[in-house]
Coordinates of C-alpha atoms and ligand atoms in Angstrom, one line a residue:
X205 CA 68.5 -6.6 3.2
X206 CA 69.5 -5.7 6.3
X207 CA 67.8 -4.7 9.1
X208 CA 68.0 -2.9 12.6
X209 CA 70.0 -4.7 16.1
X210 CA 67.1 -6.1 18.1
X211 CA 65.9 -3.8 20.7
X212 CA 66.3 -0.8 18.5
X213 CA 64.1 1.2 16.1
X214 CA 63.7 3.4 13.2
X215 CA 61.6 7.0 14.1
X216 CA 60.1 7.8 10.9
X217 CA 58.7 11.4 10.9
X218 CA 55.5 9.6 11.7
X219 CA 57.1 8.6 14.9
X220 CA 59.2 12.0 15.2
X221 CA 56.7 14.5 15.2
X222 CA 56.2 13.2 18.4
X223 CA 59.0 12.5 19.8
X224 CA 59.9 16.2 19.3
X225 CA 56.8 17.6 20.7
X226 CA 57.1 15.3 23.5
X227 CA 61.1 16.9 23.8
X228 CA 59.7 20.5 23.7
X229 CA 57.0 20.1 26.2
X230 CA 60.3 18.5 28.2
X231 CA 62.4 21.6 27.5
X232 CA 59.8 24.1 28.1
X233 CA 59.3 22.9 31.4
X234 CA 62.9 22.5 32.6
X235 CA 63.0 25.9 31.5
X236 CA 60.0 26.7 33.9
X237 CA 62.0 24.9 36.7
X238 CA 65.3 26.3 36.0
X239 CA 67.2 23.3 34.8
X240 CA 69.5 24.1 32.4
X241 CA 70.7 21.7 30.0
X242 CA 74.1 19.3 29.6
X243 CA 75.5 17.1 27.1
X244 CA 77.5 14.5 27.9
X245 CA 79.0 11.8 25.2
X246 CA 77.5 8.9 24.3
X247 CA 80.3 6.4 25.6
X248 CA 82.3 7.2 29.0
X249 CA 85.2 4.8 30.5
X250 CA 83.6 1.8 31.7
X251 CA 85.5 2.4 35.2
X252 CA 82.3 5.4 35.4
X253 CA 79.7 2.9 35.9
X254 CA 81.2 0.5 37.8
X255 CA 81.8 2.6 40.3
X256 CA 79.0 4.7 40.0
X257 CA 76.2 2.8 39.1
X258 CA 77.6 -0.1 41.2
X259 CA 79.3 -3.4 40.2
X260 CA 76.7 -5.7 41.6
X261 CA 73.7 -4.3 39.8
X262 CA 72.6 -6.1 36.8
X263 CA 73.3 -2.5 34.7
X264 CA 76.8 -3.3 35.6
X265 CA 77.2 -7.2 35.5
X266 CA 75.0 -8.0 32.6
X267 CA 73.4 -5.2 30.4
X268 CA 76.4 -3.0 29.2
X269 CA 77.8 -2.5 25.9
X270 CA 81.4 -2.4 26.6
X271 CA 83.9 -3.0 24.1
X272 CA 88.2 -1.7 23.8
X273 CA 89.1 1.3 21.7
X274 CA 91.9 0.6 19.2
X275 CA 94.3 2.0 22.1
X276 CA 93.3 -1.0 24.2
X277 CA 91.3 1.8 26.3
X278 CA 87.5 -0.4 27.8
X279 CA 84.9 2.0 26.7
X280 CA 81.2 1.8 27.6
X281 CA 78.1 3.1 25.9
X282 CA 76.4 4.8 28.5
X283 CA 73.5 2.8 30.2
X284 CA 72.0 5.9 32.3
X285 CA 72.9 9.9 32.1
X286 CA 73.3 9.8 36.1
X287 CA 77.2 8.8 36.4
X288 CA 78.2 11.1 33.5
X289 CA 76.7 14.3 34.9
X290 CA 78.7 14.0 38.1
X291 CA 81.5 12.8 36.3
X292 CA 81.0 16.2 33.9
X293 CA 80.1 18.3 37.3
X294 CA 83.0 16.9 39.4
X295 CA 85.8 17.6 36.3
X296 CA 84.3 21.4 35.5
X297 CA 84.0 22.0 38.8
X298 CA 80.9 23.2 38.8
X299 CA 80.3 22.9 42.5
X300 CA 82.5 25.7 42.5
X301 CA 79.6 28.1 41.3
X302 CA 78.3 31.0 43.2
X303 CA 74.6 29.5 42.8
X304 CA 73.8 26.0 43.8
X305 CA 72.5 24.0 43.8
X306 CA 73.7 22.9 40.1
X307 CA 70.2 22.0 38.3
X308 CA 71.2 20.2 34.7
X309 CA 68.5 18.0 32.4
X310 CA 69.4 15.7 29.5
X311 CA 67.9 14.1 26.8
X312 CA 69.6 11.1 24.8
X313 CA 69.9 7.6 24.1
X314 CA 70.8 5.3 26.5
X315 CA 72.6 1.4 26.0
X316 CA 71.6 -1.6 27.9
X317 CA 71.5 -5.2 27.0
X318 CA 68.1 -6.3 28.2
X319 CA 65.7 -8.8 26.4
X320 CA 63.4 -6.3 24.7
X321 CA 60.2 -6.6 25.0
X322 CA 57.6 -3.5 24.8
X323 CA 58.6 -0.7 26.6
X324 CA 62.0 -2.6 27.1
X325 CA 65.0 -1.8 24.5
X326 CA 68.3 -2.0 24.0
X327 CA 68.9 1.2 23.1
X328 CA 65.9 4.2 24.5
X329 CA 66.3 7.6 25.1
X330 CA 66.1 8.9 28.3
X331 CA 64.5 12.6 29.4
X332 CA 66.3 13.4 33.2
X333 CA 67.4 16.1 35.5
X334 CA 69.7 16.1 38.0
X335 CA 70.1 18.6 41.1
X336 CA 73.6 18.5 42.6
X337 CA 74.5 20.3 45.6
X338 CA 71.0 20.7 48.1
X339 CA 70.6 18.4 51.0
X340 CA 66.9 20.5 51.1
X341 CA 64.1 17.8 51.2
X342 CA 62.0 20.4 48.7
X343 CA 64.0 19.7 46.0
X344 CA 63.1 16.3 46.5
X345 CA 59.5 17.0 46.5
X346 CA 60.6 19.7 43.0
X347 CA 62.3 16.7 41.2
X348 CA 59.2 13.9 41.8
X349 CA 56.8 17.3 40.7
X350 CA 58.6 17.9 37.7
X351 CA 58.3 14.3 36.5
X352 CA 54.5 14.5 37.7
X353 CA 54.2 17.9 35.7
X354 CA 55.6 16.4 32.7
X355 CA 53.3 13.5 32.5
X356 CA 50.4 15.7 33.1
X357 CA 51.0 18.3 30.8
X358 CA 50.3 15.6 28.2
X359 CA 47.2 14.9 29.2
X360 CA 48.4 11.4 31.4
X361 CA 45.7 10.6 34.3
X362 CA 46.5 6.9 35.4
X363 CA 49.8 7.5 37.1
X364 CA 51.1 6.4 40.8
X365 CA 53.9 8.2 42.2
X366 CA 55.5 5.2 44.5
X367 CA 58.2 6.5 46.7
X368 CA 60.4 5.1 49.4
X369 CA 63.2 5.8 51.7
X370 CA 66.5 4.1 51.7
X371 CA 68.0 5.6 54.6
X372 CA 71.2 7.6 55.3
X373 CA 74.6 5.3 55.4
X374 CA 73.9 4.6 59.4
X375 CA 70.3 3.1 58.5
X376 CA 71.2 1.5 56.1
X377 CA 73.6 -0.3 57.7
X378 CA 71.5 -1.2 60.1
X379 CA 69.1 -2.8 57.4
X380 CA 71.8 -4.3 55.7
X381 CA 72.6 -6.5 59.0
X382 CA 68.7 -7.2 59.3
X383 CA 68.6 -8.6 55.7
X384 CA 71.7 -10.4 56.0
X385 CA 70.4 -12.1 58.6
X386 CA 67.2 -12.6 57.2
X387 CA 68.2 -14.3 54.0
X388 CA 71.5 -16.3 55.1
X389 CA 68.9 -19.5 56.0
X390 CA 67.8 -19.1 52.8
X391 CA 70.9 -18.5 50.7
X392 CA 70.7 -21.7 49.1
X393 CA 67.4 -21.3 47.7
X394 CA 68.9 -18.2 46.6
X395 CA 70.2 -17.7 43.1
X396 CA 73.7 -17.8 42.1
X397 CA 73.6 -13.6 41.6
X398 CA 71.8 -13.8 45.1
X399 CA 73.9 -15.8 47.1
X400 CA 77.1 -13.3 46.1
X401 CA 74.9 -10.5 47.1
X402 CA 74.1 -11.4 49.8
X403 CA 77.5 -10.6 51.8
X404 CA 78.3 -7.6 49.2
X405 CA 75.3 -6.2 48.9
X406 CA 72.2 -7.5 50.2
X407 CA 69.9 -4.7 49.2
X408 CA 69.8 -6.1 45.8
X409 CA 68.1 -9.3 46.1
X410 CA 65.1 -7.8 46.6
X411 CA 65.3 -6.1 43.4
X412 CA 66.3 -9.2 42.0
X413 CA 64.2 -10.4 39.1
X414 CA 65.2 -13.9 39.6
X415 CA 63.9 -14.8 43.3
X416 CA 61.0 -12.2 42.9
X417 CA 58.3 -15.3 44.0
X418 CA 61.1 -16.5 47.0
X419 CA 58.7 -16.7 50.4
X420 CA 61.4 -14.6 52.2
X421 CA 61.0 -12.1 49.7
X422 CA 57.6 -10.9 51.3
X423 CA 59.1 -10.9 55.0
X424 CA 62.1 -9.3 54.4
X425 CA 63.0 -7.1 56.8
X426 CA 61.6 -3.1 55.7
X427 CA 64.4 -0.4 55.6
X428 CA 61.6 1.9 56.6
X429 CA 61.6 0.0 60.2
X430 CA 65.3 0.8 60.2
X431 CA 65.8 4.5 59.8
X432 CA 67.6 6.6 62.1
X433 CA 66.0 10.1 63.5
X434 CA 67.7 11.9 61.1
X435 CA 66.3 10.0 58.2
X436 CA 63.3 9.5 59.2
X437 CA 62.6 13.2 59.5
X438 CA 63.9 14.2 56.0
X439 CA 61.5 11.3 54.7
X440 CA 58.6 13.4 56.2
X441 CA 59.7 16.6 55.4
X442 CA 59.3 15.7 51.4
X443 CA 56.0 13.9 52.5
X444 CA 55.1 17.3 53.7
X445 CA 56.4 19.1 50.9
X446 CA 54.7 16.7 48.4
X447 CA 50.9 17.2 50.8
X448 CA 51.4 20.8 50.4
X449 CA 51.4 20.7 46.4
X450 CA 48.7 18.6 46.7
X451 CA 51.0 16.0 44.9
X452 CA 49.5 12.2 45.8
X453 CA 51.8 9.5 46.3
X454 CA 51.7 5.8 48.2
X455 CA 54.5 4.2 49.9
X456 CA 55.9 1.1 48.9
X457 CA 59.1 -0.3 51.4
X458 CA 60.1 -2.8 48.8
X459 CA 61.4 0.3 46.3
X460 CA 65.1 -0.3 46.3
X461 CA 65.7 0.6 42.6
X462 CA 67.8 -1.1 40.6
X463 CA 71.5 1.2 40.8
X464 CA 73.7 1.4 43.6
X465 CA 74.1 5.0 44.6
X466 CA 70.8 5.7 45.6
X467 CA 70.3 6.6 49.6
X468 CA 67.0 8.3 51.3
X469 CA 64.1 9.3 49.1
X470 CA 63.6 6.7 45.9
X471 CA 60.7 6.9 43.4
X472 CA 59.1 5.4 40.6
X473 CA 56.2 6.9 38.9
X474 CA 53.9 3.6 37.2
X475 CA 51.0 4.0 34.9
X476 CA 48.0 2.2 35.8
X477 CA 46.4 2.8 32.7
X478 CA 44.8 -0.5 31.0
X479 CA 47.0 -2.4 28.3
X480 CA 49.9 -0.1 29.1
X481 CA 51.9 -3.8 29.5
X482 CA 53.7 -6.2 31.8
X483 CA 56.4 -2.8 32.7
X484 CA 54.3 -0.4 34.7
X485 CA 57.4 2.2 35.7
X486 CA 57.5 5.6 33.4
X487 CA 60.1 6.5 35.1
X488 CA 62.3 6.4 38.5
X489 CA 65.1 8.5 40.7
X490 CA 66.3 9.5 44.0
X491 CA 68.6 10.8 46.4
X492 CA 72.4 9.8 45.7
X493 CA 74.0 11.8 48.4
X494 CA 77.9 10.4 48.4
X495 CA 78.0 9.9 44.8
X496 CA 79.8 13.1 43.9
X497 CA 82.8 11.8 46.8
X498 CA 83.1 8.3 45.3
X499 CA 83.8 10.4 42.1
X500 CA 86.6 12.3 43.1
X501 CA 84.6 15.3 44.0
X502 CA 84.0 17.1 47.4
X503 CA 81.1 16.2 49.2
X504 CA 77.4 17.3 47.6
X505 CA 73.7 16.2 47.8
X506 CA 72.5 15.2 44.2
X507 CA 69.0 14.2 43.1
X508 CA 67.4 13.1 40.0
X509 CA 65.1 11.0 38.1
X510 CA 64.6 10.2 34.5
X511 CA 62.2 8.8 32.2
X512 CA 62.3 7.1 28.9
X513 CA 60.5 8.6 25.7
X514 CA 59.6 5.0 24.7
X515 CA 57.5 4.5 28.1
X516 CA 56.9 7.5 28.0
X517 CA 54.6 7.2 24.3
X518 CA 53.3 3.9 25.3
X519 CA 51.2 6.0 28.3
X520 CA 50.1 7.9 25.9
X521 CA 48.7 5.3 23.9
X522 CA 47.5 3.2 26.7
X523 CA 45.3 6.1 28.0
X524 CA 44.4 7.2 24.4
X525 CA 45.9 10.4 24.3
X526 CA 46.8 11.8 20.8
X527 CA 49.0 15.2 20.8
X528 CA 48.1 18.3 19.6
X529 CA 50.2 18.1 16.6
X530 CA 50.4 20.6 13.8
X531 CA 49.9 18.4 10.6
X532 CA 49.1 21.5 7.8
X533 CA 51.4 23.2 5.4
X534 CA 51.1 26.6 5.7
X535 CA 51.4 26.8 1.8
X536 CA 51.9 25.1 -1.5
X537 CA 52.4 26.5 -4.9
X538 CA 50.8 25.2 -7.9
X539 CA 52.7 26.1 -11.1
X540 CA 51.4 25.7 -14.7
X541 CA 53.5 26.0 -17.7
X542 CA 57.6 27.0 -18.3
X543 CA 57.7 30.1 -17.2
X544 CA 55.6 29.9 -14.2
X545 CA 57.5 26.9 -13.2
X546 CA 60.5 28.6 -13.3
X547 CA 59.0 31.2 -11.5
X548 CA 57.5 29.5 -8.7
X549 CA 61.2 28.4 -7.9
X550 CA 61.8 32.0 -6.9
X551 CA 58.6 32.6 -5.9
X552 CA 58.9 29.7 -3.2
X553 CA 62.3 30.7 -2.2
X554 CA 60.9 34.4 -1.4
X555 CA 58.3 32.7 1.0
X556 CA 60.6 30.8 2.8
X557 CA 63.2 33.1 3.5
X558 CA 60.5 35.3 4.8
X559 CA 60.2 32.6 7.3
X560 CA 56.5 30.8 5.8
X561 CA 56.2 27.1 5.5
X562 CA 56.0 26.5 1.9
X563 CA 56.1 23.6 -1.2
X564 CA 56.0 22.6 -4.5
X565 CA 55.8 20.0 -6.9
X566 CA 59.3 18.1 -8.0
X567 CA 57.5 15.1 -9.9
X568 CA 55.9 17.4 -13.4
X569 CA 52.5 16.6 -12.2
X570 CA 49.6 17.9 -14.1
X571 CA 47.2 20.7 -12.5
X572 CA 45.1 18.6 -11.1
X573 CA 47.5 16.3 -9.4
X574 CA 49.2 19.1 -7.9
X575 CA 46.0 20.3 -6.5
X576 CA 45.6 16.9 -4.3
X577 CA 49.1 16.9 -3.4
X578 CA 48.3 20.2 -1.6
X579 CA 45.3 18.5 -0.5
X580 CA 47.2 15.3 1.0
X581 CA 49.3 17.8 2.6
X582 CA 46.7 19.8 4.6
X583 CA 48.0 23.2 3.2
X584 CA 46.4 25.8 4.5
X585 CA 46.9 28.1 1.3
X586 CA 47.1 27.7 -2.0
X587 CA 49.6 29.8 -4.2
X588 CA 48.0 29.7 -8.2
X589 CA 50.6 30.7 -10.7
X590 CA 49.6 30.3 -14.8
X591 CA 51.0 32.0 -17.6
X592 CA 48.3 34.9 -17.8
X593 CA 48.7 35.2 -13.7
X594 CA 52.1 35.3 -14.7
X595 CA 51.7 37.9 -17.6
X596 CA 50.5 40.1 -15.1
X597 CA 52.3 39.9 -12.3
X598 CA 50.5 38.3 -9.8
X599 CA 49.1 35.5 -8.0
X600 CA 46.2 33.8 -7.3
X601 CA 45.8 33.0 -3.4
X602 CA 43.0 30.3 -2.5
X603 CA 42.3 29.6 1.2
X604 CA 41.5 25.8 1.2
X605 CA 39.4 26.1 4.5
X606 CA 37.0 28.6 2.9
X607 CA 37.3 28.2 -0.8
X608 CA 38.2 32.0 -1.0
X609 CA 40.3 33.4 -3.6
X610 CA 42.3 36.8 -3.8
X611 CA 44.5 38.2 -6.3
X612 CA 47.7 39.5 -5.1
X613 CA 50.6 41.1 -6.8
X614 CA 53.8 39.1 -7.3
X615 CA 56.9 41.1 -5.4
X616 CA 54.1 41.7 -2.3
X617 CA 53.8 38.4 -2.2
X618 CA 55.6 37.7 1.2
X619 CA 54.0 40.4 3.2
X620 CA 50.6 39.9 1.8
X621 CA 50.7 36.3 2.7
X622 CA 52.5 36.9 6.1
X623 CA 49.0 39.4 7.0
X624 CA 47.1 36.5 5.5
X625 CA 48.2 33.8 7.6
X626 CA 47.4 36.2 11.0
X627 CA 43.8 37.3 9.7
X628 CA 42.9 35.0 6.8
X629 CA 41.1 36.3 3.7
X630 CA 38.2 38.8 4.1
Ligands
LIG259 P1 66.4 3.7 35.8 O1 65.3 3.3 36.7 O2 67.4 2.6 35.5 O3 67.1 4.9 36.5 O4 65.9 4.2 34.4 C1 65.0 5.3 34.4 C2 63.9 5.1 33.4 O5 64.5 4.8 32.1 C3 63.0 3.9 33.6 O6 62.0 4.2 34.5 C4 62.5 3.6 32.3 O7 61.5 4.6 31.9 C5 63.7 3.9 31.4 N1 64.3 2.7 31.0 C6 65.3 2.0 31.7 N2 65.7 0.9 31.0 C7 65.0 0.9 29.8 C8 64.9 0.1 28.7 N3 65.7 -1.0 28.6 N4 64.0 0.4 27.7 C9 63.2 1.5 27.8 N5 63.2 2.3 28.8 C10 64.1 2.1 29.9 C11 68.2 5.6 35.9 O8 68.6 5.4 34.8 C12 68.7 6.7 36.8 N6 69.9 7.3 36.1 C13 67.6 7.7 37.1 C14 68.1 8.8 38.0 C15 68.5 10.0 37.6 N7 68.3 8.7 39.3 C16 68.8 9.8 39.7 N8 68.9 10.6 38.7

């Protein structure tokens, strides 16, 4: 036998039932925010993510699945959807669209080669938007209620909305000094990731998961102490924007986020809720103004966030939450004999092409049998079809909710049932 990579998994329709609820609720709201959807493939030149997520994150210098194409070409499975949508927006030129700014969402699996655990896999599909081309702190505040929306439209109470600031490029070169300073007595202590990082790019360390417990971890300089006037303004104008949806958030200075592109607002959004597990985060994003230039495309604000469907289901579970998930069969059609068998295979493809949810047996079981099949199935109606029904043309129609019965011609079949289904049986 073989069996699944580690860090993947099988959806049975157990499992997908709710994944695509889950995916509609997504859509449906996008829709209500006026995100419109992209697709973007599954792998992307590797190049993409070096430069875009950044080559000293651990995405980049430890977790991808990269591999050469027969033409000696390195490929990459994608290990976010951030990097491809500018790379898509930068080479359709979509910045060259009368409206901006460009609002796109995404749904589908993402790569990264992490030690799974619960919540944590090596392949998980990820639900995001992105918002190219608004330098407006209210779409900010949109983006972060979005993702709140979402989680609350399924009935999710425990949840934090963490948010930070990392600066414009002037702060945070100014905080990059601070930390360099503040770590190079330590760099030895440091871990061998670290101690690179610390010249190239010292914001990392404190996201690293390594030296997490380091004492100069807690007085590391804040990036909040560093930002410039202009910075620090757009940092209260989403603060504002968030008071006046009456969206709650706290503010944590150590949010750095684990990619590279990220400048001014950053935000995760954690589950408190009891036995969710060791990984709180639902979901994160932020500002990546600059990311469209180091692209190859002309200068333009983006924002984002995304969330995985995994994390996602395990809030759900942690806070008890079931969905509101249609399990019935609108109908199934119980055939007796031959000719009513034969029958019933018309009968049933008249019902379905009139657009009603319909089965039947495939396995020759007896009366009975069928009869807890439809049962096991939670149909809602009951189609009856024996020779003498048969002999005369119709049907008998049982409502399993009431026990009700009702005779019903044969070629009215659809439209009778159709007017059945809106009003039930009198
Ligand atoms: P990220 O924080 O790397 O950001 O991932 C976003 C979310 O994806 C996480 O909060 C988590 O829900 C989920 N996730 C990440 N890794 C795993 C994993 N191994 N297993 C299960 N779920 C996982 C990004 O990917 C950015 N592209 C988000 C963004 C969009 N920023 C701006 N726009």
């Amino acid at each position: 036998m073989i069996n699944l990579p580690r860090g993947t998994q099988d959806l049975l329709p157990e499992q997908t039932k709710k994944w695509q609820y889950v995916e509609e609720q997504f859509k449906a709201l996008c829709r209500t925010y006026n995100y419109k959807e992209i697709r973007t493939p599954i792998f992307e030149h590797t190049e993409l993510f070096q430069r875009g997520v950044g080559d000293t994150t651990d995405i980049v210098q430890k977790e991808m699945y990269t591999f050469k194409d027969r033409g000696d070409r390195s490929l990459t499975l994608r290990p976010e959807g951030t990097a491809s949508v500018v790379r898509a927006f930068v080479q359709h030129k979509l910045f060259g669209n009368p409206t901006q700014p460009t609002k796109l969402f995404y749904i589908g699996p993402m790569f990264r080669y992490e030690r799974p655990q619960q919540g944590r896999m090596r392949q998980f599909v990820q639900f995001g938007v992105e918002a190219l081309g608004s330098a407006d702190p209210a779409i900010d505040a949109e983006v972060m209620a979005l993702a709140m929306n979402l989680y609350q439209s399924l009935g999710l109470k425990s949840l934090r909305l963490v948010m930070n600031s990392l600066g414009d490029n002037e702060s945070r070169t100014n905080h990059r000094k601070a930390l360099i300073k503040h770590f190079e007595p330590y760099q030895k202590e440091l871990c061998s990731d670290c101690q690179l990082r610390l010249q190239k790019n010292p914001l990392r360390i404190l996201d690293c998961k390594q030296d997490k417990e380091h004492p100069a971890m807690q007085t590391a300089p804040s990036i909040l102490d560093h930002l410039n006037t202009y910075s620090k303004s757009y940092f209260e104008q989403v603060k504002d924007y968030l008071d006046q949806m009456g969206i709650d958030y706290v503010i944590d200075q150590n949010l750095v986020r684990g990619l590279d592109y990220y400048n001014h607002t950053a935000f995760e959004i954690m589950s408190n809720a009891e036995g969710f597990g060791s990984i709180t985060t639902l979901s994160g994003g932020g500002r990546y103004n600059g990311l469209v230039e180091d692209l190859g495309g002309p200068e333009t604000p983006g924002i984002g966030f995304a969330l995985s469907v995994e994390r996602l289901l395990m809030a759900l579970e942690a806070e008890n939450l079931a969905l509101p998930l249609d399990e019935a069969l609108d109908c199934y059609v119980i055939a007796m004999g031959d000719d009513a068998e034969k029958k019933a295979v018309e009968l049933v493809y008249t019902l379905r092409k009139a657009g009603i949810q319909v089965d039947k047996d495939y396995q020759g079981k007896k009366f009975k049998a069928q009869f807890k099949t439809a049962d096991r199935l939670h149909a809602k109606y009951v189609i009856i079809l024996g020779e003498e029904e048969l002999a005369n043309d119709v049907v008998n129609l049982k409502e399993m909710a009431t026990g009700k019965q009702q005779q019903i011609k044969i070629d009215e079949i659809d439209a009778t049932f159709k007017r059945f289904v809106q009003g039930g049986i009198n």
